[in-house]
C-alpha cells in the first residue's frame, strides 16, 4: 500500500476534478491518498509520501507562479519519489496538441522547471462561460474565436477525455 500525495493548482476547478478521479482510482488500488492545493501542500511534510502527483491548469497561456515556486523549493524531494505531472489546458482539445510531446504548455513547463517528472500527461480542460467574470468571459471568448473554439458565452464546454484520465490514473497507481 502506497502513501500518495496529489497536489493541484487550479483556477476554475477542472484540474481539481481530474485529481479527484485519479485519487479515486488510486484508492481502489489500496493507496492512502492525500489531496492538497499547492498552498496546502506547503504545510505537509513531502518526505512522508511514497508517490507525488502534481497537476496544474493553464490560464492565459501560463501555469500559475505559485506552481513554479513550489517546485523550485521542493524539486529534490519530488525527484526522490515516484512522481508524475499533468497539465490541463483547452489547447489540448486539438488532437495535434494533446500529448506531452506536442502540447506547447507542457514543453514550456519542462523547459522552465527544475523538476523533470517521471510520468507526464496532458488533458483538455473545460470552458464554463456562465461562471466567468466579465473580463475573463470576453478574453476567453476572444481566444476561442482566434483558435476556432466555442464562443457561445451561454454555454459550458467540457473537453476532458475521462477515459484518458482513468488510463493515466491507473498507470500512476501501478508505479
PDB file of C-alpha atoms in Angstrom:
ATOM      1  CA  UNK A   1       0.000   0.000   0.000  1.00  0.00           C
ATOM      2  CA  UNK A   2       1.448   3.351  -1.009  1.00  0.00           C
ATOM      3  CA  UNK A   3       1.076   6.725   0.656  1.00  0.00           C
ATOM      4  CA  UNK A   4       0.274   9.095  -2.205  1.00  0.00           C
ATOM      5  CA  UNK A   5       0.048  12.881  -2.387  1.00  0.00           C
ATOM      6  CA  UNK A   6      -1.841  14.649  -5.160  1.00  0.00           C
ATOM      7  CA  UNK A   7      -1.096  18.374  -5.392  1.00  0.00           C
ATOM      8  CA  UNK A   8      -3.150  20.623  -7.646  1.00  0.00           C
ATOM      9  CA  UNK A   9      -3.077  24.172  -8.970  1.00  0.00           C
ATOM     10  CA  UNK A  10      -6.434  25.139 -10.451  1.00  0.00           C
ATOM     11  CA  UNK A  11      -8.281  28.314 -11.419  1.00  0.00           C
ATOM     12  CA  UNK A  12     -11.814  27.127 -12.149  1.00  0.00           C
ATOM     13  CA  UNK A  13     -11.797  23.625 -10.654  1.00  0.00           C
ATOM     14  CA  UNK A  14     -11.385  21.274 -13.640  1.00  0.00           C
ATOM     15  CA  UNK A  15      -7.870  20.281 -12.606  1.00  0.00           C
ATOM     16  CA  UNK A  16      -9.131  19.509  -9.108  1.00  0.00           C
ATOM     17  CA  UNK A  17     -11.973  17.418 -10.584  1.00  0.00           C
ATOM     18  CA  UNK A  18      -9.458  15.414 -12.614  1.00  0.00           C
ATOM     19  CA  UNK A  19      -7.354  14.931  -9.463  1.00  0.00           C
ATOM     20  CA  UNK A  20     -10.437  13.661  -7.599  1.00  0.00           C
ATOM     21  CA  UNK A  21     -10.896  10.984 -10.276  1.00  0.00           C
ATOM     22  CA  UNK A  22      -7.237   9.957 -10.055  1.00  0.00           C
ATOM     23  CA  UNK A  23      -7.488   9.896  -6.251  1.00  0.00           C
ATOM     24  CA  UNK A  24     -10.446   7.513  -6.508  1.00  0.00           C
ATOM     25  CA  UNK A  25      -8.561   5.198  -8.880  1.00  0.00           C
ATOM     26  CA  UNK A  26      -5.538   5.125  -6.563  1.00  0.00           C
ATOM     27  CA  UNK A  27      -7.712   4.421  -3.517  1.00  0.00           C
ATOM     28  CA  UNK A  28      -9.254   1.499  -5.400  1.00  0.00           C
ATOM     29  CA  UNK A  29      -5.694   0.139  -5.653  1.00  0.00           C
ATOM     30  CA  UNK A  30      -5.401   0.374  -1.834  1.00  0.00           C
ATOM     31  CA  UNK A  31      -3.325   3.559  -1.775  1.00  0.00           C
ATOM     32  CA  UNK A  32      -3.744   6.059   1.020  1.00  0.00           C
ATOM     33  CA  UNK A  33      -4.252   9.341  -0.846  1.00  0.00           C
ATOM     34  CA  UNK A  34      -3.973  12.909   0.414  1.00  0.00           C
ATOM     35  CA  UNK A  35      -5.082  15.671  -1.923  1.00  0.00           C
ATOM     36  CA  UNK A  36      -3.974  19.280  -1.398  1.00  0.00           C
ATOM     37  CA  UNK A  37      -3.708  22.570  -3.228  1.00  0.00           C
ATOM     38  CA  UNK A  38      -0.204  23.908  -3.826  1.00  0.00           C
ATOM     39  CA  UNK A  39      -0.673  26.282  -0.863  1.00  0.00           C
ATOM     40  CA  UNK A  40      -1.885  23.459   1.403  1.00  0.00           C
ATOM     41  CA  UNK A  41       0.960  21.189   0.294  1.00  0.00           C
ATOM     42  CA  UNK A  42       3.469  23.694   1.683  1.00  0.00           C
ATOM     43  CA  UNK A  43       2.281  22.684   5.164  1.00  0.00           C
ATOM     44  CA  UNK A  44       2.751  18.953   4.551  1.00  0.00           C
ATOM     45  CA  UNK A  45       5.945  17.009   5.026  1.00  0.00           C
ATOM     46  CA  UNK A  46       6.520  15.769   1.480  1.00  0.00           C
ATOM     47  CA  UNK A  47       9.082  13.219   2.681  1.00  0.00           C
ATOM     48  CA  UNK A  48       6.322  11.120   4.291  1.00  0.00           C
ATOM     49  CA  UNK A  49       4.795  10.249   0.904  1.00  0.00           C
ATOM     50  CA  UNK A  50       5.903   7.431  -1.389  1.00  0.00           C
ATOM     51  CA  UNK A  51       4.424   8.944  -4.533  1.00  0.00           C
ATOM     52  CA  UNK A  52       3.650  12.526  -5.514  1.00  0.00           C
ATOM     53  CA  UNK A  53       1.499  13.734  -8.410  1.00  0.00           C
ATOM     54  CA  UNK A  54       1.415  17.430  -9.292  1.00  0.00           C
ATOM     55  CA  UNK A  55      -1.329  18.815 -11.546  1.00  0.00           C
ATOM     56  CA  UNK A  56      -1.704  22.327 -12.911  1.00  0.00           C
ATOM     57  CA  UNK A  57      -4.028  24.280 -15.140  1.00  0.00           C
ATOM     58  CA  UNK A  58      -3.239  26.975 -17.665  1.00  0.00           C
ATOM     59  CA  UNK A  59      -4.817  30.424 -17.694  1.00  0.00           C
ATOM     60  CA  UNK A  60      -3.891  32.931 -20.392  1.00  0.00           C
ATOM     61  CA  UNK A  61      -1.043  30.767 -21.584  1.00  0.00           C
ATOM     62  CA  UNK A  62       0.723  30.245 -18.261  1.00  0.00           C
ATOM     63  CA  UNK A  63       0.914  27.998 -15.252  1.00  0.00           C
ATOM     64  CA  UNK A  64       0.500  29.944 -12.028  1.00  0.00           C
ATOM     65  CA  UNK A  65       3.699  31.374 -10.486  1.00  0.00           C
ATOM     66  CA  UNK A  66       2.976  29.518  -7.216  1.00  0.00           C
ATOM     67  CA  UNK A  67       3.437  26.230  -9.067  1.00  0.00           C
ATOM     68  CA  UNK A  68       6.986  27.064 -10.129  1.00  0.00           C
ATOM     69  CA  UNK A  69       7.813  28.474  -6.688  1.00  0.00           C
ATOM     70  CA  UNK A  70       6.628  25.239  -5.058  1.00  0.00           C
ATOM     71  CA  UNK A  71       8.569  23.066  -7.482  1.00  0.00           C
ATOM     72  CA  UNK A  72      11.730  25.159  -7.126  1.00  0.00           C
ATOM     73  CA  UNK A  73      11.562  24.762  -3.338  1.00  0.00           C
ATOM     74  CA  UNK A  74      10.793  21.033  -3.397  1.00  0.00           C
ATOM     75  CA  UNK A  75      12.302  19.602  -6.598  1.00  0.00           C
ATOM     76  CA  UNK A  76      14.843  17.480  -4.684  1.00  0.00           C
ATOM     77  CA  UNK A  77      12.084  15.720  -2.721  1.00  0.00           C
ATOM     78  CA  UNK A  78       9.927  15.373  -5.838  1.00  0.00           C
ATOM     79  CA  UNK A  79      12.828  13.776  -7.709  1.00  0.00           C
ATOM     80  CA  UNK A  80      13.423  11.315  -4.851  1.00  0.00           C
ATOM     81  CA  UNK A  81       9.856   9.952  -5.024  1.00  0.00           C
ATOM     82  CA  UNK A  82       7.780   8.116  -7.581  1.00  0.00           C
ATOM     83  CA  UNK A  83       6.307  11.161  -9.305  1.00  0.00           C
ATOM     84  CA  UNK A  84       4.122  12.450 -12.095  1.00  0.00           C
ATOM     85  CA  UNK A  85       2.846  15.707 -13.540  1.00  0.00           C
ATOM     86  CA  UNK A  86      -0.043  16.668 -15.763  1.00  0.00           C
ATOM     87  CA  UNK A  87      -1.248  19.935 -17.191  1.00  0.00           C
ATOM     88  CA  UNK A  88      -4.813  20.878 -18.081  1.00  0.00           C
ATOM     89  CA  UNK A  89      -5.491  23.302 -20.911  1.00  0.00           C
ATOM     90  CA  UNK A  90      -8.069  23.918 -23.594  1.00  0.00           C
ATOM     91  CA  UNK A  91      -5.428  23.832 -26.347  1.00  0.00           C
ATOM     92  CA  UNK A  92      -5.277  20.078 -25.670  1.00  0.00           C
ATOM     93  CA  UNK A  93      -8.744  19.745 -27.200  1.00  0.00           C
ATOM     94  CA  UNK A  94      -6.884  19.612 -30.506  1.00  0.00           C
ATOM     95  CA  UNK A  95      -5.521  16.139 -31.351  1.00  0.00           C
ATOM     96  CA  UNK A  96      -2.225  17.567 -32.544  1.00  0.00           C
ATOM     97  CA  UNK A  97      -1.641  19.263 -29.149  1.00  0.00           C
ATOM     98  CA  UNK A  98      -2.874  16.707 -26.605  1.00  0.00           C
ATOM     99  CA  UNK A  99       0.281  14.762 -25.744  1.00  0.00           C
ATOM    100  CA  UNK A 100       3.263  15.720 -23.565  1.00  0.00           C
ATOM    101  CA  UNK A 101       5.437  15.779 -26.694  1.00  0.00           C
ATOM    102  CA  UNK A 102       3.136  18.073 -28.683  1.00  0.00           C
ATOM    103  CA  UNK A 103       1.493  20.328 -26.094  1.00  0.00           C
ATOM    104  CA  UNK A 104       3.133  23.786 -26.019  1.00  0.00           C
ATOM    105  CA  UNK A 105       2.380  24.298 -22.315  1.00  0.00           C
ATOM    106  CA  UNK A 106       3.970  21.004 -21.306  1.00  0.00           C
ATOM    107  CA  UNK A 107       7.029  21.830 -23.398  1.00  0.00           C
ATOM    108  CA  UNK A 108       7.266  25.241 -21.724  1.00  0.00           C
ATOM    109  CA  UNK A 109       6.808  23.697 -18.268  1.00  0.00           C
ATOM    110  CA  UNK A 110       9.602  21.194 -18.842  1.00  0.00           C
ATOM    111  CA  UNK A 111      11.899  23.931 -20.141  1.00  0.00           C
ATOM    112  CA  UNK A 112      11.258  26.199 -17.121  1.00  0.00           C
ATOM    113  CA  UNK A 113      11.013  23.618 -14.346  1.00  0.00           C
ATOM    114  CA  UNK A 114      13.871  22.405 -12.161  1.00  0.00           C
ATOM    115  CA  UNK A 115      11.893  19.152 -11.842  1.00  0.00           C
ATOM    116  CA  UNK A 116      11.631  16.656 -14.694  1.00  0.00           C
ATOM    117  CA  UNK A 117       8.716  14.345 -13.810  1.00  0.00           C
ATOM    118  CA  UNK A 118       8.852  10.585 -14.440  1.00  0.00           C
ATOM    119  CA  UNK A 119       5.300  10.327 -15.803  1.00  0.00           C
ATOM    120  CA  UNK A 120       3.599  13.052 -17.865  1.00  0.00           C
ATOM    121  CA  UNK A 121       0.130  13.700 -19.239  1.00  0.00           C
ATOM    122  CA  UNK A 122      -1.864  16.454 -20.875  1.00  0.00           C
ATOM    123  CA  UNK A 123      -5.637  16.736 -20.522  1.00  0.00           C
ATOM    124  CA  UNK A 124      -8.031  19.048 -22.262  1.00  0.00           C
ATOM    125  CA  UNK A 125      -9.910  21.314 -19.892  1.00  0.00           C
ATOM    126  CA  UNK A 126     -13.291  22.955 -19.736  1.00  0.00           C
ATOM    127  CA  UNK A 127     -14.748  26.320 -20.690  1.00  0.00           C
ATOM    128  CA  UNK A 128     -17.572  27.422 -18.408  1.00  0.00           C
ATOM    129  CA  UNK A 129     -18.584  30.839 -19.716  1.00  0.00           C
ATOM    130  CA  UNK A 130     -21.534  31.351 -17.306  1.00  0.00           C
ATOM    131  CA  UNK A 131     -19.168  31.097 -14.293  1.00  0.00           C
ATOM    132  CA  UNK A 132     -16.625  33.621 -15.582  1.00  0.00           C
ATOM    133  CA  UNK A 133     -16.399  37.256 -14.621  1.00  0.00           C
ATOM    134  CA  UNK A 134     -16.946  39.678 -17.499  1.00  0.00           C
ATOM    135  CA  UNK A 135     -13.238  40.219 -18.206  1.00  0.00           C
ATOM    136  CA  UNK A 136     -12.469  36.500 -18.332  1.00  0.00           C
ATOM    137  CA  UNK A 137     -15.567  35.793 -20.401  1.00  0.00           C
ATOM    138  CA  UNK A 138     -14.558  38.376 -23.005  1.00  0.00           C
ATOM    139  CA  UNK A 139     -10.896  37.349 -23.076  1.00  0.00           C
ATOM    140  CA  UNK A 140     -11.571  33.608 -23.260  1.00  0.00           C
ATOM    141  CA  UNK A 141     -14.218  34.144 -25.934  1.00  0.00           C
ATOM    142  CA  UNK A 142     -11.701  36.141 -27.975  1.00  0.00           C
ATOM    143  CA  UNK A 143      -9.065  33.427 -27.564  1.00  0.00           C
ATOM    144  CA  UNK A 144     -11.605  30.795 -28.600  1.00  0.00           C
ATOM    145  CA  UNK A 145     -12.626  32.851 -31.623  1.00  0.00           C
ATOM    146  CA  UNK A 146      -8.966  33.095 -32.670  1.00  0.00           C
ATOM    147  CA  UNK A 147      -8.372  29.358 -32.179  1.00  0.00           C
ATOM    148  CA  UNK A 148     -11.695  28.228 -33.679  1.00  0.00           C
ATOM    149  CA  UNK A 149     -13.125  27.101 -30.353  1.00  0.00           C
ATOM    150  CA  UNK A 150     -16.618  27.592 -28.880  1.00  0.00           C
ATOM    151  CA  UNK A 151     -17.686  31.230 -28.498  1.00  0.00           C
ATOM    152  CA  UNK A 152     -21.264  30.899 -27.220  1.00  0.00           C
ATOM    153  CA  UNK A 153     -20.978  32.624 -23.834  1.00  0.00           C
ATOM    154  CA  UNK A 154     -24.152  30.982 -22.570  1.00  0.00           C
ATOM    155  CA  UNK A 155     -22.553  27.541 -22.796  1.00  0.00           C
ATOM    156  CA  UNK A 156     -20.263  25.220 -20.901  1.00  0.00           C
ATOM    157  CA  UNK A 157     -17.889  23.117 -22.977  1.00  0.00           C
ATOM    158  CA  UNK A 158     -16.012  20.213 -21.423  1.00  0.00           C
ATOM    159  CA  UNK A 159     -13.197  18.742 -23.491  1.00  0.00           C
ATOM    160  CA  UNK A 160     -11.695  16.404 -20.875  1.00  0.00           C
ATOM    161  CA  UNK A 161     -11.273  12.841 -22.096  1.00  0.00           C
ATOM    162  CA  UNK A 162     -12.165  10.963 -18.911  1.00  0.00           C
ATOM    163  CA  UNK A 163     -11.034   7.632 -20.368  1.00  0.00           C
ATOM    164  CA  UNK A 164      -7.577   9.138 -20.844  1.00  0.00           C
ATOM    165  CA  UNK A 165      -7.701  10.413 -17.242  1.00  0.00           C
ATOM    166  CA  UNK A 166      -8.598   6.925 -15.998  1.00  0.00           C
ATOM    167  CA  UNK A 167      -5.772   5.362 -18.013  1.00  0.00           C
ATOM    168  CA  UNK A 168      -3.263   7.833 -16.569  1.00  0.00           C
ATOM    169  CA  UNK A 169      -4.651   7.289 -13.059  1.00  0.00           C
ATOM    170  CA  UNK A 170      -4.265   3.515 -13.338  1.00  0.00           C
ATOM    171  CA  UNK A 171      -0.706   3.868 -14.697  1.00  0.00           C
ATOM    172  CA  UNK A 172       0.196   6.189 -11.804  1.00  0.00           C
ATOM    173  CA  UNK A 173      -1.363   3.773  -9.290  1.00  0.00           C
ATOM    174  CA  UNK A 174       0.718   0.903 -10.679  1.00  0.00           C
ATOM    175  CA  UNK A 175       4.072   2.759 -10.482  1.00  0.00           C
TER     176      UNK A 175
END
